[in-house]
């Protein structure tokens, strides 16, 4: 996998810079459109779809599998003869959400009576799995780290929680002033049982218009090197390199959606810590988890979402740094 990207000159034929600012790839109904050709890799894709009230959108899945994940609002997804009503949520800072899986070689219609914003996380794949509904109460909510390295991970499509062919996707919430994706880690070499190759997208939202910072440092000569101030709608592309920390400014919580896929024989998330920073784990045992966490938990049952009117015609593993 290449560690170098082209220059983003604004042409659709050019490769994107690693820090993609909000609106830079806006394309029709998509506020964000990151596809493999422009990212300079082969598997991982992310689109953010804005639908007005009563809006509909058709997705042709092609050679990729997709998850429709509400960021705000609810929708109905019609695909493969199935109808999935996603109740959604008010925002990424308010609750866990349900979601829908769309297989490759399918057509899907996404419709929202009240309107909303929806992440379409995709990965090129080989197997065609069945279309499915992901229930919010079944999303594992995990707390990782401790002290000012505490964060919350919503493992809705982690490698061991929801069946996909290639796609791995999770949400991370970091309280203001905390560090996540720490210690820095990488997954850009294939070492069986130790490290897997995964292309990764970070999509950020920051509470109340705030800001945060994200770092990627080279793991090889000429590799990815990013220090970015990130705001809502920004993305960082990670084809290689030590990534982390993601730093939330005091007083403003940070959210990011991680979308990953790679060429390995197995769908697995195996990482190596940066050798200069892995020692931080040894300090966590003597510290409490940040009392602001969890920001929310998965609901015990499917709750009503008042603004999700739809129109169908239209501590599991503290050794991971995420």
PDB file of C-alpha atoms in Angstrom:
ATOM      1  CA  UNK A   1       0.000   0.000   0.000  1.00  0.00           C
ATOM      2  CA  UNK A   2       1.394   3.351  -0.985  1.00  0.00           C
ATOM      3  CA  UNK A   3       2.358   5.839   1.683  1.00  0.00           C
ATOM      4  CA  UNK A   4       2.152   8.809  -0.695  1.00  0.00           C
ATOM      5  CA  UNK A   5      -0.815  10.772  -2.016  1.00  0.00           C
ATOM      6  CA  UNK A   6      -1.131  13.213  -4.870  1.00  0.00           C
ATOM      7  CA  UNK A   7      -1.927  16.900  -4.601  1.00  0.00           C
ATOM      8  CA  UNK A   8      -5.547  17.982  -4.255  1.00  0.00           C
ATOM      9  CA  UNK A   9      -5.944  20.593  -7.004  1.00  0.00           C
ATOM     10  CA  UNK A  10      -9.713  20.366  -7.176  1.00  0.00           C
ATOM     11  CA  UNK A  11      -9.897  18.119 -10.223  1.00  0.00           C
ATOM     12  CA  UNK A  12     -11.896  14.922  -9.911  1.00  0.00           C
ATOM     13  CA  UNK A  13      -8.904  13.125 -11.394  1.00  0.00           C
ATOM     14  CA  UNK A  14      -6.532  14.199  -8.640  1.00  0.00           C
ATOM     15  CA  UNK A  15      -5.852  12.340  -5.426  1.00  0.00           C
ATOM     16  CA  UNK A  16      -7.043  13.921  -2.194  1.00  0.00           C
ATOM     17  CA  UNK A  17      -4.840  15.294   0.517  1.00  0.00           C
ATOM     18  CA  UNK A  18      -4.905  13.261   3.713  1.00  0.00           C
ATOM     19  CA  UNK A  19      -6.800  15.993   5.599  1.00  0.00           C
ATOM     20  CA  UNK A  20     -10.028  16.619   3.677  1.00  0.00           C
ATOM     21  CA  UNK A  21     -11.847  19.706   4.899  1.00  0.00           C
ATOM     22  CA  UNK A  22     -15.633  19.816   5.215  1.00  0.00           C
ATOM     23  CA  UNK A  23     -17.293  20.467   1.870  1.00  0.00           C
ATOM     24  CA  UNK A  24     -14.168  19.724  -0.178  1.00  0.00           C
ATOM     25  CA  UNK A  25     -15.686  16.597  -1.767  1.00  0.00           C
ATOM     26  CA  UNK A  26     -19.340  17.688  -1.725  1.00  0.00           C
ATOM     27  CA  UNK A  27     -21.101  16.072  -4.669  1.00  0.00           C
ATOM     28  CA  UNK A  28     -24.833  16.479  -5.296  1.00  0.00           C
ATOM     29  CA  UNK A  29     -26.696  15.119  -2.262  1.00  0.00           C
ATOM     30  CA  UNK A  30     -23.401  14.077  -0.638  1.00  0.00           C
ATOM     31  CA  UNK A  31     -21.784  16.487   1.818  1.00  0.00           C
ATOM     32  CA  UNK A  32     -18.781  14.114   1.732  1.00  0.00           C
ATOM     33  CA  UNK A  33     -17.776  11.667  -0.998  1.00  0.00           C
ATOM     34  CA  UNK A  34     -14.584   9.675  -0.365  1.00  0.00           C
ATOM     35  CA  UNK A  35     -14.159   6.821  -2.827  1.00  0.00           C
ATOM     36  CA  UNK A  36     -11.112   4.585  -3.325  1.00  0.00           C
ATOM     37  CA  UNK A  37      -9.878   6.070  -6.599  1.00  0.00           C
ATOM     38  CA  UNK A  38      -9.546   9.592  -5.185  1.00  0.00           C
ATOM     39  CA  UNK A  39      -8.242   8.309  -1.858  1.00  0.00           C
ATOM     40  CA  UNK A  40      -5.443   6.464  -3.644  1.00  0.00           C
ATOM     41  CA  UNK A  41      -6.316   3.048  -2.284  1.00  0.00           C
ATOM     42  CA  UNK A  42      -8.550   0.066  -3.069  1.00  0.00           C
ATOM     43  CA  UNK A  43     -11.229  -0.739  -0.485  1.00  0.00           C
ATOM     44  CA  UNK A  44     -12.595   1.872   1.962  1.00  0.00           C
ATOM     45  CA  UNK A  45     -15.367   4.345   1.061  1.00  0.00           C
ATOM     46  CA  UNK A  46     -17.396   6.913   2.977  1.00  0.00           C
ATOM     47  CA  UNK A  47     -20.226   9.164   1.861  1.00  0.00           C
ATOM     48  CA  UNK A  48     -22.321  11.503   3.983  1.00  0.00           C
ATOM     49  CA  UNK A  49     -25.828  11.943   2.582  1.00  0.00           C
ATOM     50  CA  UNK A  50     -27.966  14.987   3.381  1.00  0.00           C
ATOM     51  CA  UNK A  51     -31.687  14.460   2.788  1.00  0.00           C
ATOM     52  CA  UNK A  52     -34.288  17.238   3.080  1.00  0.00           C
ATOM     53  CA  UNK A  53     -37.702  16.479   4.586  1.00  0.00           C
ATOM     54  CA  UNK A  54     -39.456  14.036   2.281  1.00  0.00           C
ATOM     55  CA  UNK A  55     -36.210  13.377   0.416  1.00  0.00           C
ATOM     56  CA  UNK A  56     -35.188  10.097  -1.208  1.00  0.00           C
ATOM     57  CA  UNK A  57     -31.921   8.770  -2.583  1.00  0.00           C
ATOM     58  CA  UNK A  58     -31.032   5.667  -4.599  1.00  0.00           C
ATOM     59  CA  UNK A  59     -27.807   3.813  -3.872  1.00  0.00           C
ATOM     60  CA  UNK A  60     -26.383   1.272  -6.311  1.00  0.00           C
ATOM     61  CA  UNK A  61     -24.026  -0.786  -4.196  1.00  0.00           C
ATOM     62  CA  UNK A  62     -21.938  -2.152  -7.076  1.00  0.00           C
ATOM     63  CA  UNK A  63     -18.935  -4.188  -5.943  1.00  0.00           C
ATOM     64  CA  UNK A  64     -19.115  -2.855  -2.369  1.00  0.00           C
ATOM     65  CA  UNK A  65     -21.036  -3.651   0.809  1.00  0.00           C
ATOM     66  CA  UNK A  66     -22.524  -0.688   2.681  1.00  0.00           C
ATOM     67  CA  UNK A  67     -23.886   0.312   6.069  1.00  0.00           C
ATOM     68  CA  UNK A  68     -26.451   3.119   6.269  1.00  0.00           C
ATOM     69  CA  UNK A  69     -25.816   4.820   9.631  1.00  0.00           C
ATOM     70  CA  UNK A  70     -27.952   7.770  10.773  1.00  0.00           C
ATOM     71  CA  UNK A  71     -25.874  10.691  12.064  1.00  0.00           C
ATOM     72  CA  UNK A  72     -28.985  12.802  12.686  1.00  0.00           C
ATOM     73  CA  UNK A  73     -32.574  11.945  11.858  1.00  0.00           C
ATOM     74  CA  UNK A  74     -34.179   8.682  10.814  1.00  0.00           C
ATOM     75  CA  UNK A  75     -34.942   7.014   7.496  1.00  0.00           C
ATOM     76  CA  UNK A  76     -36.344   3.968   5.745  1.00  0.00           C
ATOM     77  CA  UNK A  77     -34.044   1.728   3.701  1.00  0.00           C
ATOM     78  CA  UNK A  78     -35.549  -0.483   0.968  1.00  0.00           C
ATOM     79  CA  UNK A  79     -33.125  -3.091  -0.405  1.00  0.00           C
ATOM     80  CA  UNK A  80     -33.124  -6.711  -1.580  1.00  0.00           C
ATOM     81  CA  UNK A  81     -36.856  -7.050  -0.935  1.00  0.00           C
ATOM     82  CA  UNK A  82     -36.452  -5.858   2.678  1.00  0.00           C
ATOM     83  CA  UNK A  83     -37.701  -2.673   4.343  1.00  0.00           C
ATOM     84  CA  UNK A  84     -35.708  -1.409   7.341  1.00  0.00           C
ATOM     85  CA  UNK A  85     -37.061   1.490   9.377  1.00  0.00           C
ATOM     86  CA  UNK A  86     -34.180   3.282  11.084  1.00  0.00           C
ATOM     87  CA  UNK A  87     -35.375   5.353  14.020  1.00  0.00           C
ATOM     88  CA  UNK A  88     -32.005   7.111  14.119  1.00  0.00           C
ATOM     89  CA  UNK A  89     -31.112   9.782  16.645  1.00  0.00           C
ATOM     90  CA  UNK A  90     -31.048  13.532  17.211  1.00  0.00           C
ATOM     91  CA  UNK A  91     -27.239  13.703  16.853  1.00  0.00           C
ATOM     92  CA  UNK A  92     -24.109  11.615  17.272  1.00  0.00           C
ATOM     93  CA  UNK A  93     -23.788  13.058  20.786  1.00  0.00           C
ATOM     94  CA  UNK A  94     -27.288  11.984  21.898  1.00  0.00           C
ATOM     95  CA  UNK A  95     -27.577   8.199  21.530  1.00  0.00           C
ATOM     96  CA  UNK A  96     -26.590   4.960  19.873  1.00  0.00           C
ATOM     97  CA  UNK A  97     -28.409   4.380  16.580  1.00  0.00           C
ATOM     98  CA  UNK A  98     -29.790   1.500  14.597  1.00  0.00           C
ATOM     99  CA  UNK A  99     -28.451   0.909  11.062  1.00  0.00           C
ATOM    100  CA  UNK A 100     -28.959  -1.124   7.883  1.00  0.00           C
ATOM    101  CA  UNK A 101     -26.590  -3.370   5.913  1.00  0.00           C
ATOM    102  CA  UNK A 102     -26.823  -3.220   2.102  1.00  0.00           C
ATOM    103  CA  UNK A 103     -25.060  -6.071   0.233  1.00  0.00           C
ATOM    104  CA  UNK A 104     -23.002  -5.733  -2.918  1.00  0.00           C
ATOM    105  CA  UNK A 105     -24.802  -5.945  -6.296  1.00  0.00           C
ATOM    106  CA  UNK A 106     -27.967  -4.395  -4.880  1.00  0.00           C
ATOM    107  CA  UNK A 107     -30.118  -1.308  -5.203  1.00  0.00           C
ATOM    108  CA  UNK A 108     -31.257   0.597  -2.131  1.00  0.00           C
ATOM    109  CA  UNK A 109     -33.672   3.475  -1.682  1.00  0.00           C
ATOM    110  CA  UNK A 110     -33.132   5.699   1.356  1.00  0.00           C
ATOM    111  CA  UNK A 111     -36.135   7.884   2.276  1.00  0.00           C
ATOM    112  CA  UNK A 112     -36.611  10.307   5.160  1.00  0.00           C
ATOM    113  CA  UNK A 113     -39.873  12.034   6.025  1.00  0.00           C
ATOM    114  CA  UNK A 114     -38.287  14.516   8.432  1.00  0.00           C
ATOM    115  CA  UNK A 115     -34.899  14.717   6.700  1.00  0.00           C
ATOM    116  CA  UNK A 116     -31.483  14.049   8.175  1.00  0.00           C
ATOM    117  CA  UNK A 117     -27.816  13.254   7.648  1.00  0.00           C
ATOM    118  CA  UNK A 118     -26.700   9.675   7.019  1.00  0.00           C
ATOM    119  CA  UNK A 119     -23.262   8.092   6.757  1.00  0.00           C
ATOM    120  CA  UNK A 120     -22.853   5.504   4.011  1.00  0.00           C
ATOM    121  CA  UNK A 121     -19.810   3.436   5.003  1.00  0.00           C
ATOM    122  CA  UNK A 122     -18.622   1.083   2.297  1.00  0.00           C
ATOM    123  CA  UNK A 123     -15.946  -1.442   1.380  1.00  0.00           C
ATOM    124  CA  UNK A 124     -15.171  -3.325  -1.814  1.00  0.00           C
ATOM    125  CA  UNK A 125     -15.818  -6.981  -1.132  1.00  0.00           C
ATOM    126  CA  UNK A 126     -16.147 -10.451  -2.622  1.00  0.00           C
ATOM    127  CA  UNK A 127     -18.997 -12.167  -0.744  1.00  0.00           C
ATOM    128  CA  UNK A 128     -22.625 -11.140  -1.068  1.00  0.00           C
ATOM    129  CA  UNK A 129     -24.170 -11.320   2.392  1.00  0.00           C
ATOM    130  CA  UNK A 130     -27.886 -10.836   3.115  1.00  0.00           C
ATOM    131  CA  UNK A 131     -29.395  -7.407   3.763  1.00  0.00           C
ATOM    132  CA  UNK A 132     -29.895  -6.949   7.511  1.00  0.00           C
ATOM    133  CA  UNK A 133     -31.076  -4.581  10.223  1.00  0.00           C
ATOM    134  CA  UNK A 134     -28.728  -3.617  13.061  1.00  0.00           C
ATOM    135  CA  UNK A 135     -30.593  -2.904  16.286  1.00  0.00           C
ATOM    136  CA  UNK A 136     -29.435  -0.061  18.553  1.00  0.00           C
ATOM    137  CA  UNK A 137     -29.897  -2.115  21.773  1.00  0.00           C
ATOM    138  CA  UNK A 138     -27.490  -4.728  20.383  1.00  0.00           C
ATOM    139  CA  UNK A 139     -24.632  -2.264  19.726  1.00  0.00           C
ATOM    140  CA  UNK A 140     -21.821  -2.960  22.247  1.00  0.00           C
ATOM    141  CA  UNK A 141     -20.832   0.258  24.033  1.00  0.00           C
ATOM    142  CA  UNK A 142     -17.294  -0.004  25.364  1.00  0.00           C
ATOM    143  CA  UNK A 143     -15.190   2.279  27.573  1.00  0.00           C
ATOM    144  CA  UNK A 144     -11.455   2.274  26.859  1.00  0.00           C
ATOM    145  CA  UNK A 145      -8.485   3.787  28.630  1.00  0.00           C
ATOM    146  CA  UNK A 146      -8.728   5.807  31.838  1.00  0.00           C
ATOM    147  CA  UNK A 147      -8.118   9.304  33.158  1.00  0.00           C
ATOM    148  CA  UNK A 148      -7.660  11.789  30.318  1.00  0.00           C
ATOM    149  CA  UNK A 149      -7.231   8.892  27.885  1.00  0.00           C
ATOM    150  CA  UNK A 150     -10.809   7.718  28.523  1.00  0.00           C
ATOM    151  CA  UNK A 151     -13.151   7.379  25.551  1.00  0.00           C
ATOM    152  CA  UNK A 152     -16.303   5.584  24.476  1.00  0.00           C
ATOM    153  CA  UNK A 153     -16.494   3.204  21.508  1.00  0.00           C
ATOM    154  CA  UNK A 154     -19.770   2.179  19.866  1.00  0.00           C
ATOM    155  CA  UNK A 155     -18.792  -1.110  18.224  1.00  0.00           C
ATOM    156  CA  UNK A 156     -21.727  -1.319  15.806  1.00  0.00           C
ATOM    157  CA  UNK A 157     -19.749  -3.028  13.028  1.00  0.00           C
ATOM    158  CA  UNK A 158     -16.502  -4.059  14.698  1.00  0.00           C
ATOM    159  CA  UNK A 159     -14.860  -7.198  13.321  1.00  0.00           C
ATOM    160  CA  UNK A 160     -16.351  -9.365  16.069  1.00  0.00           C
ATOM    161  CA  UNK A 161     -19.794  -7.771  16.514  1.00  0.00           C
ATOM    162  CA  UNK A 162     -21.554  -7.587  13.117  1.00  0.00           C
ATOM    163  CA  UNK A 163     -20.932  -9.799  10.106  1.00  0.00           C
ATOM    164  CA  UNK A 164     -19.539  -8.121   6.989  1.00  0.00           C
ATOM    165  CA  UNK A 165     -17.193  -9.403   4.300  1.00  0.00           C
ATOM    166  CA  UNK A 166     -14.572  -6.606   4.497  1.00  0.00           C
ATOM    167  CA  UNK A 167     -16.079  -3.573   6.193  1.00  0.00           C
ATOM    168  CA  UNK A 168     -15.127  -2.641   9.769  1.00  0.00           C
ATOM    169  CA  UNK A 169     -16.705   0.470  11.311  1.00  0.00           C
ATOM    170  CA  UNK A 170     -16.991   1.924  14.824  1.00  0.00           C
ATOM    171  CA  UNK A 171     -17.867   5.251  16.459  1.00  0.00           C
ATOM    172  CA  UNK A 172     -15.666   6.931  19.075  1.00  0.00           C
ATOM    173  CA  UNK A 173     -16.700   9.678  21.518  1.00  0.00           C
ATOM    174  CA  UNK A 174     -14.013  11.617  23.380  1.00  0.00           C
ATOM    175  CA  UNK A 175     -14.918  14.036  26.217  1.00  0.00           C
ATOM    176  CA  UNK A 176     -13.528  17.563  25.969  1.00  0.00           C
ATOM    177  CA  UNK A 177      -9.857  17.710  26.987  1.00  0.00           C
ATOM    178  CA  UNK A 178      -9.238  13.966  26.489  1.00  0.00           C
ATOM    179  CA  UNK A 179      -7.054  12.036  24.050  1.00  0.00           C
ATOM    180  CA  UNK A 180      -8.237   9.036  22.046  1.00  0.00           C
ATOM    181  CA  UNK A 181      -6.632   6.835  19.380  1.00  0.00           C
ATOM    182  CA  UNK A 182      -3.827   6.741  21.912  1.00  0.00           C
ATOM    183  CA  UNK A 183      -1.184   5.378  22.145  1.00  0.00           C
ATOM    184  CA  UNK A 184      -0.479   5.909  18.421  1.00  0.00           C
ATOM    185  CA  UNK A 185      -0.873   2.657  16.522  1.00  0.00           C
ATOM    186  CA  UNK A 186      -0.680   1.353  12.980  1.00  0.00           C
ATOM    187  CA  UNK A 187      -2.089  -1.353  10.708  1.00  0.00           C
ATOM    188  CA  UNK A 188      -0.200  -1.037   7.430  1.00  0.00           C
ATOM    189  CA  UNK A 189       1.711  -4.344   7.250  1.00  0.00           C
ATOM    190  CA  UNK A 190       0.546  -7.947   7.130  1.00  0.00           C
ATOM    191  CA  UNK A 191       1.940  -9.952  10.040  1.00  0.00           C
ATOM    192  CA  UNK A 192      -0.359 -12.912  10.803  1.00  0.00           C
ATOM    193  CA  UNK A 193      -1.797 -12.724  14.303  1.00  0.00           C
ATOM    194  CA  UNK A 194      -0.045  -9.408  14.987  1.00  0.00           C
ATOM    195  CA  UNK A 195      -0.952  -6.727  12.444  1.00  0.00           C
ATOM    196  CA  UNK A 196      -3.384  -6.441   9.539  1.00  0.00           C
ATOM    197  CA  UNK A 197      -3.435  -4.060   6.561  1.00  0.00           C
ATOM    198  CA  UNK A 198      -6.408  -1.671   6.715  1.00  0.00           C
ATOM    199  CA  UNK A 199      -7.156   1.583   4.905  1.00  0.00           C
ATOM    200  CA  UNK A 200      -8.872   3.899   7.382  1.00  0.00           C
ATOM    201  CA  UNK A 201     -11.105   6.954   7.217  1.00  0.00           C
ATOM    202  CA  UNK A 202     -11.727   9.227  10.220  1.00  0.00           C
ATOM    203  CA  UNK A 203     -14.879  11.359   9.881  1.00  0.00           C
ATOM    204  CA  UNK A 204     -15.190  14.022  12.611  1.00  0.00           C
ATOM    205  CA  UNK A 205     -17.978  15.936  14.292  1.00  0.00           C
ATOM    206  CA  UNK A 206     -17.184  18.335  17.138  1.00  0.00           C
ATOM    207  CA  UNK A 207     -19.768  19.388  19.709  1.00  0.00           C
ATOM    208  CA  UNK A 208     -21.199  22.931  19.424  1.00  0.00           C
ATOM    209  CA  UNK A 209     -18.900  24.085  16.641  1.00  0.00           C
ATOM    210  CA  UNK A 210     -15.665  23.299  18.466  1.00  0.00           C
ATOM    211  CA  UNK A 211     -12.380  21.948  17.177  1.00  0.00           C
ATOM    212  CA  UNK A 212      -9.939  19.131  17.773  1.00  0.00           C
ATOM    213  CA  UNK A 213      -6.584  17.860  16.533  1.00  0.00           C
ATOM    214  CA  UNK A 214      -5.511  14.654  14.861  1.00  0.00           C
ATOM    215  CA  UNK A 215      -2.015  13.306  14.261  1.00  0.00           C
ATOM    216  CA  UNK A 216      -0.640  10.721  11.829  1.00  0.00           C
ATOM    217  CA  UNK A 217       3.135  10.185  11.836  1.00  0.00           C
ATOM    218  CA  UNK A 218       5.169   8.210   9.298  1.00  0.00           C
ATOM    219  CA  UNK A 219       5.833   4.534   9.873  1.00  0.00           C
ATOM    220  CA  UNK A 220       8.115   4.382   6.822  1.00  0.00           C
ATOM    221  CA  UNK A 221      10.185   6.805   4.718  1.00  0.00           C
ATOM    222  CA  UNK A 222       7.850   9.077   2.784  1.00  0.00           C
ATOM    223  CA  UNK A 223       4.820   7.830   4.698  1.00  0.00           C
ATOM    224  CA  UNK A 224       1.744   9.700   5.852  1.00  0.00           C
ATOM    225  CA  UNK A 225       2.494  12.784   7.967  1.00  0.00           C
ATOM    226  CA  UNK A 226      -0.480  14.833   9.200  1.00  0.00           C
ATOM    227  CA  UNK A 227      -1.124  17.267  12.020  1.00  0.00           C
ATOM    228  CA  UNK A 228      -4.622  18.621  11.388  1.00  0.00           C
ATOM    229  CA  UNK A 229      -7.024  20.930  13.149  1.00  0.00           C
ATOM    230  CA  UNK A 230     -10.347  19.151  12.581  1.00  0.00           C
ATOM    231  CA  UNK A 231     -13.885  20.472  12.717  1.00  0.00           C
ATOM    232  CA  UNK A 232     -17.312  19.023  11.997  1.00  0.00           C
ATOM    233  CA  UNK A 233     -17.406  17.419   8.555  1.00  0.00           C
ATOM    234  CA  UNK A 234     -13.626  17.026   8.204  1.00  0.00           C
ATOM    235  CA  UNK A 235     -12.020  13.686   7.408  1.00  0.00           C
ATOM    236  CA  UNK A 236      -8.490  12.315   7.708  1.00  0.00           C
ATOM    237  CA  UNK A 237      -7.381   9.520   5.367  1.00  0.00           C
ATOM    238  CA  UNK A 238      -4.939   6.977   6.808  1.00  0.00           C
ATOM    239  CA  UNK A 239      -3.413   4.644   4.212  1.00  0.00           C
ATOM    240  CA  UNK A 240      -0.418   3.978   6.480  1.00  0.00           C
ATOM    241  CA  UNK A 241       1.374   5.408   9.494  1.00  0.00           C
ATOM    242  CA  UNK A 242       1.084   5.709  13.246  1.00  0.00           C
ATOM    243  CA  UNK A 243      -2.282   7.366  13.862  1.00  0.00           C
ATOM    244  CA  UNK A 244      -3.206   9.154  17.048  1.00  0.00           C
ATOM    245  CA  UNK A 245      -3.795  10.955  19.187  1.00  0.00           C
ATOM    246  CA  UNK A 246      -7.170  12.477  18.388  1.00  0.00           C
ATOM    247  CA  UNK A 247      -7.418  15.374  20.852  1.00  0.00           C
ATOM    248  CA  UNK A 248     -10.688  16.992  21.929  1.00  0.00           C
ATOM    249  CA  UNK A 249     -10.425  20.644  22.963  1.00  0.00           C
ATOM    250  CA  UNK A 250     -11.582  21.374  26.541  1.00  0.00           C
ATOM    251  CA  UNK A 251     -15.321  21.949  26.773  1.00  0.00           C
ATOM    252  CA  UNK A 252     -16.197  20.339  23.443  1.00  0.00           C
ATOM    253  CA  UNK A 253     -16.663  16.601  22.962  1.00  0.00           C
ATOM    254  CA  UNK A 254     -15.274  14.964  19.813  1.00  0.00           C
ATOM    255  CA  UNK A 255     -16.970  12.291  17.706  1.00  0.00           C
ATOM    256  CA  UNK A 256     -15.418  10.317  14.912  1.00  0.00           C
ATOM    257  CA  UNK A 257     -16.569   7.510  12.684  1.00  0.00           C
ATOM    258  CA  UNK A 258     -13.848   5.029  11.688  1.00  0.00           C
ATOM    259  CA  UNK A 259     -14.331   3.162   8.402  1.00  0.00           C
ATOM    260  CA  UNK A 260     -11.776   0.454   7.565  1.00  0.00           C
ATOM    261  CA  UNK A 261     -11.200  -2.303   5.031  1.00  0.00           C
ATOM    262  CA  UNK A 262      -8.213  -4.067   3.546  1.00  0.00           C
ATOM    263  CA  UNK A 263      -6.903  -6.887   1.372  1.00  0.00           C
ATOM    264  CA  UNK A 264      -6.068  -9.428   4.084  1.00  0.00           C
ATOM    265  CA  UNK A 265      -7.403 -12.993   3.991  1.00  0.00           C
ATOM    266  CA  UNK A 266      -9.419 -12.395   7.172  1.00  0.00           C
ATOM    267  CA  UNK A 267     -11.601  -9.497   8.359  1.00  0.00           C
ATOM    268  CA  UNK A 268      -9.676  -8.532  11.469  1.00  0.00           C
ATOM    269  CA  UNK A 269      -8.407  -5.430  13.245  1.00  0.00           C
ATOM    270  CA  UNK A 270      -4.864  -6.149  14.410  1.00  0.00           C
ATOM    271  CA  UNK A 271      -2.645  -3.240  15.430  1.00  0.00           C
ATOM    272  CA  UNK A 272       0.815  -2.380  16.725  1.00  0.00           C
ATOM    273  CA  UNK A 273       1.420   0.395  19.255  1.00  0.00           C
ATOM    274  CA  UNK A 274       4.120   2.964  18.599  1.00  0.00           C
ATOM    275  CA  UNK A 275       7.147   1.698  20.565  1.00  0.00           C
ATOM    276  CA  UNK A 276       7.795   5.140  22.091  1.00  0.00           C
ATOM    277  CA  UNK A 277       4.288   5.541  23.510  1.00  0.00           C
ATOM    278  CA  UNK A 278       2.872   2.136  24.383  1.00  0.00           C
ATOM    279  CA  UNK A 279       4.050   2.537  27.999  1.00  0.00           C
ATOM    280  CA  UNK A 280       1.034   4.757  28.689  1.00  0.00           C
ATOM    281  CA  UNK A 281      -1.115   1.648  29.073  1.00  0.00           C
ATOM    282  CA  UNK A 282       0.763   0.724  32.248  1.00  0.00           C
ATOM    283  CA  UNK A 283      -0.483   3.927  33.914  1.00  0.00           C
ATOM    284  CA  UNK A 284      -4.170   3.258  33.309  1.00  0.00           C
ATOM    285  CA  UNK A 285      -4.645   0.595  35.982  1.00  0.00           C
ATOM    286  CA  UNK A 286      -4.289   3.167  38.762  1.00  0.00           C
ATOM    287  CA  UNK A 287      -6.714   5.688  37.294  1.00  0.00           C
ATOM    288  CA  UNK A 288     -10.488   5.838  37.112  1.00  0.00           C
ATOM    289  CA  UNK A 289     -12.427   6.108  33.883  1.00  0.00           C
ATOM    290  CA  UNK A 290     -13.535   9.676  33.170  1.00  0.00           C
ATOM    291  CA  UNK A 291     -16.846  10.136  35.075  1.00  0.00           C
ATOM    292  CA  UNK A 292     -18.372  11.845  32.024  1.00  0.00           C
ATOM    293  CA  UNK A 293     -18.452   8.426  30.372  1.00  0.00           C
ATOM    294  CA  UNK A 294     -20.437   6.792  29.059  1.00  0.00           C
ATOM    295  CA  UNK A 295     -21.994   9.786  27.328  1.00  0.00           C
ATOM    296  CA  UNK A 296     -24.881   7.396  26.669  1.00  0.00           C
ATOM    297  CA  UNK A 297     -25.509   3.669  26.576  1.00  0.00           C
ATOM    298  CA  UNK A 298     -27.321   1.422  24.130  1.00  0.00           C
ATOM    299  CA  UNK A 299     -31.059   1.573  24.900  1.00  0.00           C
ATOM    300  CA  UNK A 300     -32.620  -1.473  26.599  1.00  0.00           C
ATOM    301  CA  UNK A 301     -35.324  -1.515  23.912  1.00  0.00           C
ATOM    302  CA  UNK A 302     -36.124   0.278  20.702  1.00  0.00           C
ATOM    303  CA  UNK A 303     -37.226   3.795  21.752  1.00  0.00           C
ATOM    304  CA  UNK A 304     -39.387   6.131  19.682  1.00  0.00           C
ATOM    305  CA  UNK A 305     -37.540   8.898  17.870  1.00  0.00           C
ATOM    306  CA  UNK A 306     -39.905  11.847  17.566  1.00  0.00           C
ATOM    307  CA  UNK A 307     -38.231  13.462  14.534  1.00  0.00           C
ATOM    308  CA  UNK A 308     -37.703  10.295  12.494  1.00  0.00           C
ATOM    309  CA  UNK A 309     -40.933  10.324  10.494  1.00  0.00           C
ATOM    310  CA  UNK A 310     -40.162   8.229   7.435  1.00  0.00           C
ATOM    311  CA  UNK A 311     -41.808   7.838   4.049  1.00  0.00           C
ATOM    312  CA  UNK A 312     -41.363   4.405   2.555  1.00  0.00           C
ATOM    313  CA  UNK A 313     -42.654   5.474  -0.753  1.00  0.00           C
ATOM    314  CA  UNK A 314     -40.170   8.189  -1.014  1.00  0.00           C
ATOM    315  CA  UNK A 315     -14.802  -2.833  28.847  1.00  0.00           C
ATOM    316  CA  UNK A 316     -14.265  -5.583  26.583  1.00  0.00           C
ATOM    317  CA  UNK A 317     -10.683  -4.990  25.439  1.00  0.00           C
ATOM    318  CA  UNK A 318      -8.736  -2.215  27.125  1.00  0.00           C
ATOM    319  CA  UNK A 319      -5.673  -3.184  25.108  1.00  0.00           C
ATOM    320  CA  UNK A 320      -6.989  -1.382  22.006  1.00  0.00           C
ATOM    321  CA  UNK A 321      -6.271   2.325  21.516  1.00  0.00           C
ATOM    322  CA  UNK A 322      -9.190   3.583  19.490  1.00  0.00           C
TER     323      UNK A 322
END
